[in-house]
Amino acid sequence: MSSFRKRALDEFASHRAERFYVEERPVSEYFGQKVFDVEKMRRYLSAEAFEAVQQAIGEGLKIDRSIANQIASGMKSWAVENGATHYTHWFHPLTDATAEKHEAFVDPSKNGGVFENFKGDALVQQEPDASSFPNGGLRNTFEARGYTAWDPTSPAFIMDQTLCIPTVFVSYTGEALDHKAPHLKSLQALDKAATDLCRLFDHKTNRVNVMLGIEQEYFLVDEALYRARPDLMLCNRTLIGHTSAKDQQLEDHYFGAIPSRVMAFMKDFETEAYKLGVVLKTRHNEVAPNQFEFAPYFAEANLSVDHNLMMMILMRKIAKKHKLKVIFHEKPFAGVNGSGKHCNWSMVTNNGVNLLSPGKTPRTNLQFLSFFVSVTRAVYEHHPLLMAGVATLNNSYRLGGNEAPPAVMSVFAGKLLTSVLDSIEKMSEDDASSQDQTHHKLDIVNKIPEILPDNTDRNRTSPFAFTGNRFEFRAVGSSANVSAALYPLNAAVAQQLKRFKELVENLMKEGVDKEEAFLKVIRQFIIESRNIMFEGNGYSPEWHKEAERRGLRGIKDLPSAFKTYLEENSIKLFEETNVLTEREVEARYEVMNETFIKKLQIEARVLGDLTLNHIIPTAIKFQNTLIDNVRGIKELFEEDEYKTMSERQLITIRKISGYIEILRKETKELIEARKVANQIEECEEKAVLYSNTVLPIMTSIRTVADKLEMLVDDELWPLPKYRELLFWR
Ligand code: ADP
Ligand code: MG
């Protein structure tokens, strides 16, 4: 067997299920051990410092310098007692990864020794030498400074003996350079709009939080096999590889018994996750072989995103100990399910009322419906933008494929709720304006049963489904920072909530009774959102036609999806909600194009390498053995016998020659296409060219390489095959 693949398979065979560390104590005893949470703040901070942090968290008040020093000192004491030697500002630049630059706590002391030191300034703000993060032109090189600023709403934690301080990342001029800043601003906008609307029902509401529960799907691959695949190593996905005879068709993996090596990994991972204060709730096998999922209990959105990113880092580290590789890519293997990050999204008041949970009284149901229709209206208004928010190169390989949400947006409400919405819509305008009918109409509102959460049917084909007390945004990709997908949603909902309230107030000013006014606006929003509501099978071709008929815009190609950000409607949304300025949006647009181009460029290079240096030489080697064989037959046998004996082999030899020729030709074309595209300066134009010329050649090369894999002697094939990568247990 090809030594490359053989070595990998041999090494893999020696890997066993191992547990490195067994935590015997109940989880409740060590939960949050590595987090500087409220309880630790109380212990390590003065009353004054504690109060200041709480106010910064609750009301966004600024922390003054002297107090910052006190907080830093308390945080340092806790961190050092818990083994930390370094600290870092932890931030989320516009890449797929988080960033950190570690500083040691120690400073030299006068007597030649060292002492642990951590000042307020270092806690609150830092200036990382950050000129090489994507910035879309927001930072000129002559003013390459970027600042990280402490986000006190997400608690500091210790990972790898380093105190990690969650921060936002902004330019010298204050423009956002990360995923966190616009997400936080969108949460603020939504809080304001939702609280204002709530106060028409309940004066005691003074805050609305977005709650987020993120289901993370991922693949696990044996490390030795992973290393033997240049495409997995460099692109996190296989660029070639014939499907395995058996993959997910027997549906025997989903919820199946978790393999022992995976279980060992999961247990180690969970122990560390609990210490980091993440309430992991579920773990199970997913649909594709060696695909898995975990979901923590939902939390406030900003914290939930940080937790998700922490978990991704942690999983990579723990997997290493188990000689595994975690693959977060949305579509690492063609032909089997891809991975998503389902975002369960709801709005909850400071009094604990879930605004997306139907209530028991007409009044609370009126409130529920107001919020529900504001979300559907928002999704309709900005559906192209919401799709653009999940449009990445990785995710584009997944969306619309095997059991993945379609690349066009729709909202699923469920049978019961749909019938309620229908009956409200059917009320005539007259009905809606005559006072004595109000009672009857509220009856309809009353018909939403209290137990709705258990009653909702599940439609797993919808990219945005209501599941009884929350929406599940399923189109988000598994490797994404979900903030990027969520800030457009939060902003869009904030915009509609504000509009909803204004419309109600206008009606009330005209003398319309309050409940009547609510019902009228709910009805208006239902009518306006009609086109986005879809209860059927989102995977079916009929839906694609229907969506087009309704004028819904999906992702056709990535460069045009990115362009949605620059549309007037999008910019207006971001500026109105104070989430991003036009300049910031433009910068992000640049970064999206740049990232797309660079990723595709890397994939195209790796594919070229695989074809020229792995596949073609292997095919030639195999072809030569066939040729030798035919020659031998010719020497040994009579003409007649030779003819029958060599006929099929000659066909195969010709076939292989043909494929090799196509591969050579297409690889050359691929290189040419890249060259032409690379000469273009302008980011947008370059992205379009990459999308239109490079991408299709890659698809075509793959088809041919996969055909060769089926022809060539298994012994010779250099790359671990799908059956090995997916069934390594
Ligand atoms: P599924 O059946 O969709 O796979 P899971 O149990 O895997 O569900 O995940 C559901 C996620 O939704 C969990 O993270 C859970 O905590 C979260 N969740 C539950 N209720 C809410 C809510 N009201 N708001 C936000 N997230 C929620
Ligand atoms: Mg799940």
CSV table of C-alpha atoms in Angstrom, one decimal, residues 15 51 99 154 166 185 207 232 317 320 414 441 471-472 486 531 545 597 624 627-628 636 663 675 697 703 720:
chain,number,residue,atom,x,y,z
A,15,HIS,CA,-4.9,4.5,18.9
A,51,GLU,CA,-20.8,47.5,42.9
A,99,ALA,CA,-7.1,36.0,19.2
A,154,SER,CA,-18.7,38.3,30.0
A,166,PRO,CA,-13.2,39.0,27.0
A,185,LYS,CA,-24.7,47.0,19.9
A,207,ARG,CA,-34.7,45.2,30.4
A,232,LEU,CA,-8.2,18.2,5.6
A,317,LYS,CA,-7.1,21.0,22.8
A,320,LYS,CA,-5.3,16.4,20.6
A,414,GLY,CA,-46.4,25.3,13.2
A,441,LYS,CA,-61.3,38.9,18.5
A,471,PHE,CA,-37.0,30.5,17.1
A,472,GLU,CA,-34.3,28.1,15.8
A,486,LEU,CA,-27.1,37.3,14.8
A,531,ASN,CA,-44.5,35.7,1.9
A,545,LYS,CA,-39.9,27.5,-7.4
A,597,ILE,CA,-11.0,34.8,-2.2
A,624,ASN,CA,2.0,1.1,-16.1
A,627,ILE,CA,0.5,-2.0,-19.6
A,628,ASP,CA,3.2,-4.4,-18.3
A,636,LEU,CA,2.9,-15.5,-23.8
A,663,LEU,CA,-7.0,16.3,-14.9
A,675,LYS,CA,-3.8,33.9,-12.4
A,697,ILE,CA,-13.2,23.9,-12.4
A,703,THR,CA,-15.5,14.3,-10.3
A,720,PRO,CA,-7.1,7.8,3.3
